């Protein structure tokens, strides 16, 4: 089992010192690199940073850690820009780039940004096909579908034979696309053990049915591992994240927790967060925070439910949970950023929780 780092632009938005926040982001990736983490994933939404710019800066300050998006999409970046950005990062990093790809939230792009979204799954399928063409000699690609590309050639390709593509997926059709076309899948935060116990063997079986090697297919699960003896404040903060993310369409599939009526809870949360109204306006997560009632949402969410789908607690508790995930077949998990820890202390923390 490998450990990964998950970073977003939110610290930049909260910081009163922009340059310090930028330096801190690079320092965190440097520490993760020196501590031996597998990869750094930088989120990319249309209200935050340019993930590839940050990753390019980190490429010059790191040696081993793999660098990529977690995730971007073909609406924010046309497939040719995705191809160019990933190849540029791969060359800057000496062959350490990967691409985390997802469908994005279509309402943001269609309603607020005036981008024709078409069919999101079709857009992903065509994007992957185009990228595979652009990353192989002679670096020429064509498509007659949603993206009409007419024999467009790039000047050069990546350092790697092909840059890995990991698809963020939860629904059956997106998962089918991942198992047939991608190099791995990224499962969203708040995935329960019962959900993963059912899903992971099915993914392996579908990869094999597609004529591919299931052992070469990576399964990343956003776990947000936090080692602490005082889990309550962290679980309380995660209630807000659950209310913001799991109320989006299709984003609560992974919340399979026996003893809780999750569909009823999500329906109620969508009411208090005014999710339908926010999406109809094309609003993003900042709009959800402004219009929704997060205080009521947190009161509605049982702490026991959040604890069941969070990896927050002592090193011993987390190691036991990760051992079960490894037995299920999960290959990569995410650990919280190092904070003030130096590389040695961060590496020691990872060693303490490694199953």
Tab-separated table of C-alpha atoms in Angstrom:
chain	number	residue	atom	x	y	z
A	1	UNK	CA	0.000	0.000	0.000
A	2	UNK	CA	1.320	3.420	-1.030
A	3	UNK	CA	0.622	6.799	0.615
A	4	UNK	CA	-0.360	9.944	-1.262
A	5	UNK	CA	-0.744	13.652	-0.532
A	6	UNK	CA	-3.904	15.637	-1.305
A	7	UNK	CA	-3.700	19.433	-1.657
A	8	UNK	CA	-6.241	22.107	-2.563
A	9	UNK	CA	-6.179	25.865	-3.083
A	10	UNK	CA	-8.157	26.589	0.101
A	11	UNK	CA	-5.115	27.599	2.236
A	12	UNK	CA	-4.329	30.214	-0.413
A	13	UNK	CA	-7.845	31.621	-0.162
A	14	UNK	CA	-7.590	31.915	3.625
A	15	UNK	CA	-4.062	33.331	3.809
A	16	UNK	CA	-3.326	37.018	4.393
A	17	UNK	CA	0.170	36.494	2.945
A	18	UNK	CA	-0.051	35.198	-0.655
A	19	UNK	CA	3.669	34.587	-1.105
A	20	UNK	CA	3.972	32.711	2.167
A	21	UNK	CA	1.010	30.506	1.240
A	22	UNK	CA	2.589	29.720	-2.131
A	23	UNK	CA	5.913	28.831	-0.529
A	24	UNK	CA	4.147	26.644	2.030
A	25	UNK	CA	2.418	24.627	-0.703
A	26	UNK	CA	5.773	23.826	-2.318
A	27	UNK	CA	7.331	23.053	1.092
A	28	UNK	CA	4.572	20.541	1.844
A	29	UNK	CA	5.214	18.719	-1.432
A	30	UNK	CA	8.974	18.764	-0.732
A	31	UNK	CA	8.429	17.206	2.708
A	32	UNK	CA	6.176	14.527	1.205
A	33	UNK	CA	8.832	13.800	-1.419
A	34	UNK	CA	11.595	13.440	1.168
A	35	UNK	CA	9.337	11.311	3.392
A	36	UNK	CA	8.830	8.816	0.561
A	37	UNK	CA	5.178	9.396	-0.362
A	38	UNK	CA	4.070	7.996	-3.701
A	39	UNK	CA	2.340	11.028	-5.225
A	40	UNK	CA	1.003	14.545	-4.746
A	41	UNK	CA	-2.487	15.298	-6.084
A	42	UNK	CA	-3.550	18.912	-6.571
A	43	UNK	CA	-7.245	19.671	-6.996
A	44	UNK	CA	-8.280	21.934	-9.865
A	45	UNK	CA	-11.662	23.642	-9.886
A	46	UNK	CA	-12.604	26.800	-11.788
A	47	UNK	CA	-12.502	28.954	-8.630
A	48	UNK	CA	-8.983	28.143	-7.431
A	49	UNK	CA	-5.415	27.759	-8.549
A	50	UNK	CA	-3.829	26.521	-11.769
A	51	UNK	CA	-2.737	23.102	-10.546
A	52	UNK	CA	-0.202	22.574	-13.323
A	53	UNK	CA	1.571	25.845	-12.493
A	54	UNK	CA	2.017	24.733	-8.875
A	55	UNK	CA	3.053	21.237	-9.951
A	56	UNK	CA	5.614	22.698	-12.349
A	57	UNK	CA	7.142	24.703	-9.519
A	58	UNK	CA	7.184	21.591	-7.314
A	59	UNK	CA	8.844	19.525	-10.053
A	60	UNK	CA	12.000	21.605	-9.714
A	61	UNK	CA	12.109	21.096	-5.929
A	62	UNK	CA	11.439	17.350	-5.731
A	63	UNK	CA	13.158	14.169	-6.874
A	64	UNK	CA	10.956	11.086	-6.475
A	65	UNK	CA	7.332	11.913	-5.764
A	66	UNK	CA	4.892	11.611	-8.652
A	67	UNK	CA	2.993	14.809	-9.496
A	68	UNK	CA	-0.477	15.287	-10.936
A	69	UNK	CA	-3.976	16.694	-10.779
A	70	UNK	CA	-6.564	15.478	-8.342
A	71	UNK	CA	-8.585	16.105	-10.475
A	72	UNK	CA	-9.092	18.295	-13.532
A	73	UNK	CA	-11.533	17.880	-16.440
A	74	UNK	CA	-11.959	18.413	-20.205
A	75	UNK	CA	-14.238	21.438	-19.727
A	76	UNK	CA	-11.757	23.467	-17.721
A	77	UNK	CA	-8.995	22.296	-20.055
A	78	UNK	CA	-9.600	21.260	-23.651
A	79	UNK	CA	-8.032	17.850	-24.350
A	80	UNK	CA	-5.179	19.405	-26.326
A	81	UNK	CA	-4.322	21.650	-23.368
A	82	UNK	CA	-4.519	18.638	-21.055
A	83	UNK	CA	-2.094	16.816	-23.337
A	84	UNK	CA	0.299	19.771	-23.482
A	85	UNK	CA	0.160	20.514	-19.747
A	86	UNK	CA	0.786	16.902	-18.743
A	87	UNK	CA	3.662	16.493	-21.219
A	88	UNK	CA	5.229	19.734	-19.988
A	89	UNK	CA	4.974	18.555	-16.371
A	90	UNK	CA	6.391	15.162	-17.323
A	91	UNK	CA	9.432	16.777	-18.904
A	92	UNK	CA	9.942	19.218	-16.040
A	93	UNK	CA	9.770	16.378	-13.511
A	94	UNK	CA	11.864	13.858	-15.421
A	95	UNK	CA	8.963	11.460	-16.073
A	96	UNK	CA	6.960	11.737	-12.832
A	97	UNK	CA	3.681	13.180	-14.125
A	98	UNK	CA	0.239	11.601	-13.973
A	99	UNK	CA	-3.195	12.920	-14.846
A	100	UNK	CA	-6.123	12.712	-12.456
A	101	UNK	CA	-9.215	13.229	-14.575
A	102	UNK	CA	-12.925	13.582	-13.802
A	103	UNK	CA	-16.152	14.933	-15.258
A	104	UNK	CA	-16.259	18.075	-13.133
A	105	UNK	CA	-19.619	19.534	-12.118
A	106	UNK	CA	-21.363	20.187	-15.454
A	107	UNK	CA	-23.637	22.925	-14.052
A	108	UNK	CA	-20.647	25.086	-13.169
A	109	UNK	CA	-19.386	25.045	-16.742
A	110	UNK	CA	-22.698	25.104	-18.593
A	111	UNK	CA	-24.599	27.681	-16.518
A	112	UNK	CA	-21.943	29.969	-15.067
A	113	UNK	CA	-19.097	29.734	-17.570
A	114	UNK	CA	-21.029	29.284	-20.820
A	115	UNK	CA	-19.205	26.106	-21.864
A	116	UNK	CA	-21.106	23.475	-23.834
A	117	UNK	CA	-20.817	20.341	-21.714
A	118	UNK	CA	-22.581	17.800	-23.926
A	119	UNK	CA	-22.421	14.321	-22.407
A	120	UNK	CA	-19.814	14.256	-19.591
A	121	UNK	CA	-19.006	10.564	-19.897
A	122	UNK	CA	-18.610	10.828	-23.652
A	123	UNK	CA	-16.323	13.826	-23.142
A	124	UNK	CA	-14.145	11.768	-20.794
A	125	UNK	CA	-13.999	8.797	-23.156
A	126	UNK	CA	-12.987	10.961	-26.110
A	127	UNK	CA	-10.468	12.865	-24.007
A	128	UNK	CA	-8.707	9.689	-22.917
A	129	UNK	CA	-8.580	8.458	-26.521
A	130	UNK	CA	-7.134	11.770	-27.720
A	131	UNK	CA	-4.544	11.869	-24.946
A	132	UNK	CA	-3.377	8.346	-25.730
A	133	UNK	CA	-2.844	9.419	-29.360
A	134	UNK	CA	-1.032	12.650	-28.488
A	135	UNK	CA	1.306	10.892	-26.062
A	136	UNK	CA	2.510	8.295	-28.589
A	137	UNK	CA	4.637	8.940	-31.694
A	138	UNK	CA	3.901	10.619	-34.052
A	139	UNK	CA	1.919	12.648	-31.430
A	140	UNK	CA	-0.971	13.149	-33.813
A	141	UNK	CA	-4.670	12.869	-32.885
A	142	UNK	CA	-8.100	13.014	-34.507
A	143	UNK	CA	-11.663	12.787	-33.219
A	144	UNK	CA	-15.043	13.264	-34.884
A	145	UNK	CA	-17.142	13.185	-31.726
A	146	UNK	CA	-17.899	15.753	-29.073
A	147	UNK	CA	-14.378	17.107	-29.566
A	148	UNK	CA	-13.826	17.610	-33.279
A	149	UNK	CA	-10.074	17.324	-33.680
A	150	UNK	CA	-8.722	17.195	-37.211
A	151	UNK	CA	-5.350	15.450	-37.383
A	152	UNK	CA	-3.670	17.813	-34.908
A	153	UNK	CA	-0.044	17.076	-34.132
A	154	UNK	CA	1.987	18.049	-31.061
A	155	UNK	CA	5.671	18.854	-31.414
A	156	UNK	CA	6.857	16.336	-28.820
A	157	UNK	CA	5.683	13.776	-26.289
A	158	UNK	CA	6.316	12.863	-22.664
A	159	UNK	CA	9.385	11.315	-21.051
A	160	UNK	CA	7.338	8.271	-19.987
A	161	UNK	CA	6.097	5.869	-22.653
A	162	UNK	CA	2.634	7.086	-21.669
A	163	UNK	CA	1.471	9.268	-18.789
A	164	UNK	CA	-0.800	7.364	-16.364
A	165	UNK	CA	-4.445	8.450	-16.323
A	166	UNK	CA	-6.460	7.920	-13.158
A	167	UNK	CA	-10.191	8.463	-13.426
A	168	UNK	CA	-12.282	9.814	-10.552
A	169	UNK	CA	-15.382	7.608	-10.651
A	170	UNK	CA	-18.263	6.386	-8.500
A	171	UNK	CA	-21.142	5.597	-10.859
A	172	UNK	CA	-21.311	2.342	-12.825
A	173	UNK	CA	-20.719	3.885	-16.252
A	174	UNK	CA	-17.744	5.962	-15.091
A	175	UNK	CA	-16.280	2.931	-13.324
A	176	UNK	CA	-16.719	0.871	-16.499
A	177	UNK	CA	-14.812	3.531	-18.433
A	178	UNK	CA	-12.058	3.491	-15.823
A	179	UNK	CA	-11.625	-0.279	-15.894
A	180	UNK	CA	-11.524	-0.382	-19.697
A	181	UNK	CA	-9.481	2.730	-20.521
A	182	UNK	CA	-7.704	4.236	-17.501
A	183	UNK	CA	-4.688	3.122	-15.486
A	184	UNK	CA	-6.546	3.305	-12.208
A	185	UNK	CA	-9.502	4.754	-10.381
A	186	UNK	CA	-9.830	7.429	-7.698
A	187	UNK	CA	-12.602	6.770	-5.167
A	188	UNK	CA	-14.021	9.840	-3.448
A	189	UNK	CA	-13.673	10.695	0.214
A	190	UNK	CA	-16.071	9.115	2.745
A	191	UNK	CA	-15.937	5.652	1.141
A	192	UNK	CA	-17.072	3.039	3.655
A	193	UNK	CA	-15.488	-0.382	4.097
A	194	UNK	CA	-18.700	-2.198	3.037
A	195	UNK	CA	-18.756	-0.146	-0.163
A	196	UNK	CA	-15.109	-0.880	-0.931
A	197	UNK	CA	-15.447	-4.546	-0.009
A	198	UNK	CA	-18.169	-4.867	-2.624
A	199	UNK	CA	-16.624	-2.572	-5.246
A	200	UNK	CA	-12.912	-3.412	-5.415
A	201	UNK	CA	-13.205	-7.111	-6.377
A	202	UNK	CA	-15.764	-6.117	-9.025
A	203	UNK	CA	-13.351	-3.560	-10.467
A	204	UNK	CA	-10.578	-6.152	-10.642
A	205	UNK	CA	-12.915	-8.560	-12.398
A	206	UNK	CA	-13.940	-5.940	-14.981
A	207	UNK	CA	-10.321	-5.001	-15.676
A	208	UNK	CA	-9.557	-8.657	-16.366
A	209	UNK	CA	-12.670	-9.003	-18.556
A	210	UNK	CA	-11.388	-6.050	-20.598
A	211	UNK	CA	-8.250	-8.092	-21.340
A	212	UNK	CA	-6.051	-6.009	-19.050
A	213	UNK	CA	-3.808	-6.863	-16.110
A	214	UNK	CA	-5.745	-6.302	-12.855
A	215	UNK	CA	-2.478	-6.161	-10.889
A	216	UNK	CA	-1.429	-3.110	-12.922
A	217	UNK	CA	-4.677	-1.272	-12.177
A	218	UNK	CA	-4.306	1.143	-9.241
A	219	UNK	CA	-7.109	1.837	-6.777
A	220	UNK	CA	-6.719	5.149	-4.972
A	221	UNK	CA	-9.083	5.927	-2.081
A	222	UNK	CA	-9.261	9.438	-0.661
A	223	UNK	CA	-8.879	8.655	3.021
A	224	UNK	CA	-7.630	11.965	4.490
A	225	UNK	CA	-5.776	9.982	7.177
A	226	UNK	CA	-5.235	12.046	10.325
A	227	UNK	CA	-3.367	10.637	13.328
A	228	UNK	CA	-4.668	12.196	16.522
A	229	UNK	CA	-5.719	11.392	20.078
A	230	UNK	CA	-8.501	13.990	19.852
A	231	UNK	CA	-10.643	13.066	16.819
A	232	UNK	CA	-13.781	15.052	17.716
A	233	UNK	CA	-12.754	18.470	16.272
A	234	UNK	CA	-11.571	16.865	13.034
A	235	UNK	CA	-14.737	14.806	12.668
A	236	UNK	CA	-16.787	17.947	13.253
A	237	UNK	CA	-14.954	19.733	10.426
A	238	UNK	CA	-15.470	16.731	8.181
A	239	UNK	CA	-19.224	17.055	8.675
A	240	UNK	CA	-19.059	20.325	6.741
A	241	UNK	CA	-17.086	18.653	3.957
A	242	UNK	CA	-19.590	15.803	3.809
A	243	UNK	CA	-22.479	18.281	3.574
A	244	UNK	CA	-20.784	20.139	0.716
A	245	UNK	CA	-19.518	17.198	-1.339
A	246	UNK	CA	-21.919	14.316	-0.756
A	247	UNK	CA	-24.974	16.418	-1.613
A	248	UNK	CA	-23.716	16.881	-5.176
A	249	UNK	CA	-25.378	14.552	-7.717
A	250	UNK	CA	-24.007	11.006	-7.495
A	251	UNK	CA	-21.475	11.858	-4.801
A	252	UNK	CA	-22.989	9.849	-1.940
A	253	UNK	CA	-22.788	6.370	-3.501
A	254	UNK	CA	-19.800	5.464	-1.326
A	255	UNK	CA	-21.672	6.158	1.943
A	256	UNK	CA	-22.775	2.604	2.675
A	257	UNK	CA	-22.891	2.377	6.472
A	258	UNK	CA	-25.087	-0.261	8.150
A	259	UNK	CA	-27.462	1.156	10.739
A	260	UNK	CA	-27.856	4.553	9.057
A	261	UNK	CA	-30.520	5.664	6.575
A	262	UNK	CA	-28.044	7.438	4.322
A	263	UNK	CA	-30.483	8.219	1.447
A	264	UNK	CA	-32.858	9.961	3.854
A	265	UNK	CA	-29.989	11.886	5.416
A	266	UNK	CA	-28.636	13.026	2.046
A	267	UNK	CA	-32.123	14.123	0.954
A	268	UNK	CA	-32.462	16.220	4.110
A	269	UNK	CA	-28.973	17.662	3.698
A	270	UNK	CA	-29.755	18.658	0.122
A	271	UNK	CA	-32.727	20.597	1.481
A	272	UNK	CA	-30.820	22.522	4.134
A	273	UNK	CA	-27.856	23.095	1.790
A	274	UNK	CA	-30.265	24.246	-0.976
A	275	UNK	CA	-28.328	22.069	-3.388
A	276	UNK	CA	-30.856	22.174	-6.245
A	277	UNK	CA	-31.007	25.962	-6.098
A	278	UNK	CA	-27.243	26.304	-6.001
A	279	UNK	CA	-26.756	23.995	-8.986
A	280	UNK	CA	-29.563	25.666	-10.974
A	281	UNK	CA	-27.633	28.914	-10.601
A	282	UNK	CA	-24.413	27.176	-11.637
A	283	UNK	CA	-22.956	27.923	-8.221
A	284	UNK	CA	-19.795	26.302	-6.928
A	285	UNK	CA	-18.821	25.226	-3.434
A	286	UNK	CA	-18.439	28.835	-2.305
A	287	UNK	CA	-22.066	29.464	-3.288
A	288	UNK	CA	-23.099	26.341	-1.386
A	289	UNK	CA	-21.363	27.705	1.701
A	290	UNK	CA	-23.141	31.061	1.321
A	291	UNK	CA	-26.659	29.792	0.564
A	292	UNK	CA	-26.610	26.553	2.538
A	293	UNK	CA	-27.087	26.160	6.277
A	294	UNK	CA	-23.892	24.386	7.310
A	295	UNK	CA	-24.632	24.694	11.019
A	296	UNK	CA	-27.906	22.783	10.626
A	297	UNK	CA	-26.234	20.297	8.292
A	298	UNK	CA	-23.585	19.509	10.903
A	299	UNK	CA	-26.270	18.939	13.539
A	300	UNK	CA	-28.060	16.517	11.209
A	301	UNK	CA	-24.981	14.401	10.515
A	302	UNK	CA	-24.296	11.797	13.230
A	303	UNK	CA	-20.727	11.839	14.484
A	304	UNK	CA	-20.769	8.031	14.447
A	305	UNK	CA	-21.507	8.067	10.716
A	306	UNK	CA	-18.632	10.417	9.958
A	307	UNK	CA	-16.304	8.348	12.139
A	308	UNK	CA	-17.264	5.201	10.224
A	309	UNK	CA	-16.174	6.755	6.904
A	310	UNK	CA	-13.145	8.689	8.183
A	311	UNK	CA	-9.616	7.572	8.977
A	312	UNK	CA	-9.134	9.730	12.048
A	313	UNK	CA	-7.697	8.401	15.301
A	314	UNK	CA	-4.651	6.800	16.862
A	315	UNK	CA	-1.909	5.220	14.762
A	316	UNK	CA	-2.977	1.786	15.977
A	317	UNK	CA	-6.620	2.335	14.964
A	318	UNK	CA	-5.680	3.636	11.547
A	319	UNK	CA	-3.169	0.833	10.929
A	320	UNK	CA	-5.882	-1.743	11.635
A	321	UNK	CA	-8.272	-0.039	9.212
A	322	UNK	CA	-5.627	0.215	6.510
A	323	UNK	CA	-4.812	-3.454	6.941
A	324	UNK	CA	-8.422	-4.249	6.084
A	325	UNK	CA	-8.312	-1.939	3.044
A	326	UNK	CA	-5.129	-3.630	1.846
A	327	UNK	CA	-6.807	-7.022	2.186
A	328	UNK	CA	-9.721	-5.709	0.107
A	329	UNK	CA	-7.291	-4.645	-2.618
A	330	UNK	CA	-6.916	-0.875	-2.168
A	331	UNK	CA	-3.450	0.085	-3.430
A	332	UNK	CA	-3.115	3.777	-2.511
A	333	UNK	CA	-4.471	5.930	0.324
A	334	UNK	CA	-4.147	9.603	1.248
A	335	UNK	CA	-2.579	10.981	4.412
A	336	UNK	CA	-3.103	14.505	5.777
A	337	UNK	CA	-0.399	17.073	4.899
A	338	UNK	CA	2.604	17.191	7.251
A	339	UNK	CA	1.813	20.523	8.896
A	340	UNK	CA	4.909	21.460	10.893
A	341	UNK	CA	6.466	17.982	10.692
A	342	UNK	CA	9.886	17.664	9.092
A	343	UNK	CA	10.530	14.884	6.528
A	344	UNK	CA	11.868	12.453	9.138
A	345	UNK	CA	8.902	12.927	11.476
A	346	UNK	CA	6.466	12.670	8.563
A	347	UNK	CA	8.123	9.471	7.349
A	348	UNK	CA	7.923	8.096	10.885
A	349	UNK	CA	4.197	8.863	11.046
A	350	UNK	CA	3.626	7.020	7.769
A	351	UNK	CA	5.659	4.065	9.036
A	352	UNK	CA	3.547	3.894	12.194
A	353	UNK	CA	0.307	3.544	10.232
A	354	UNK	CA	1.542	1.371	7.385
A	355	UNK	CA	-0.291	-1.991	7.518
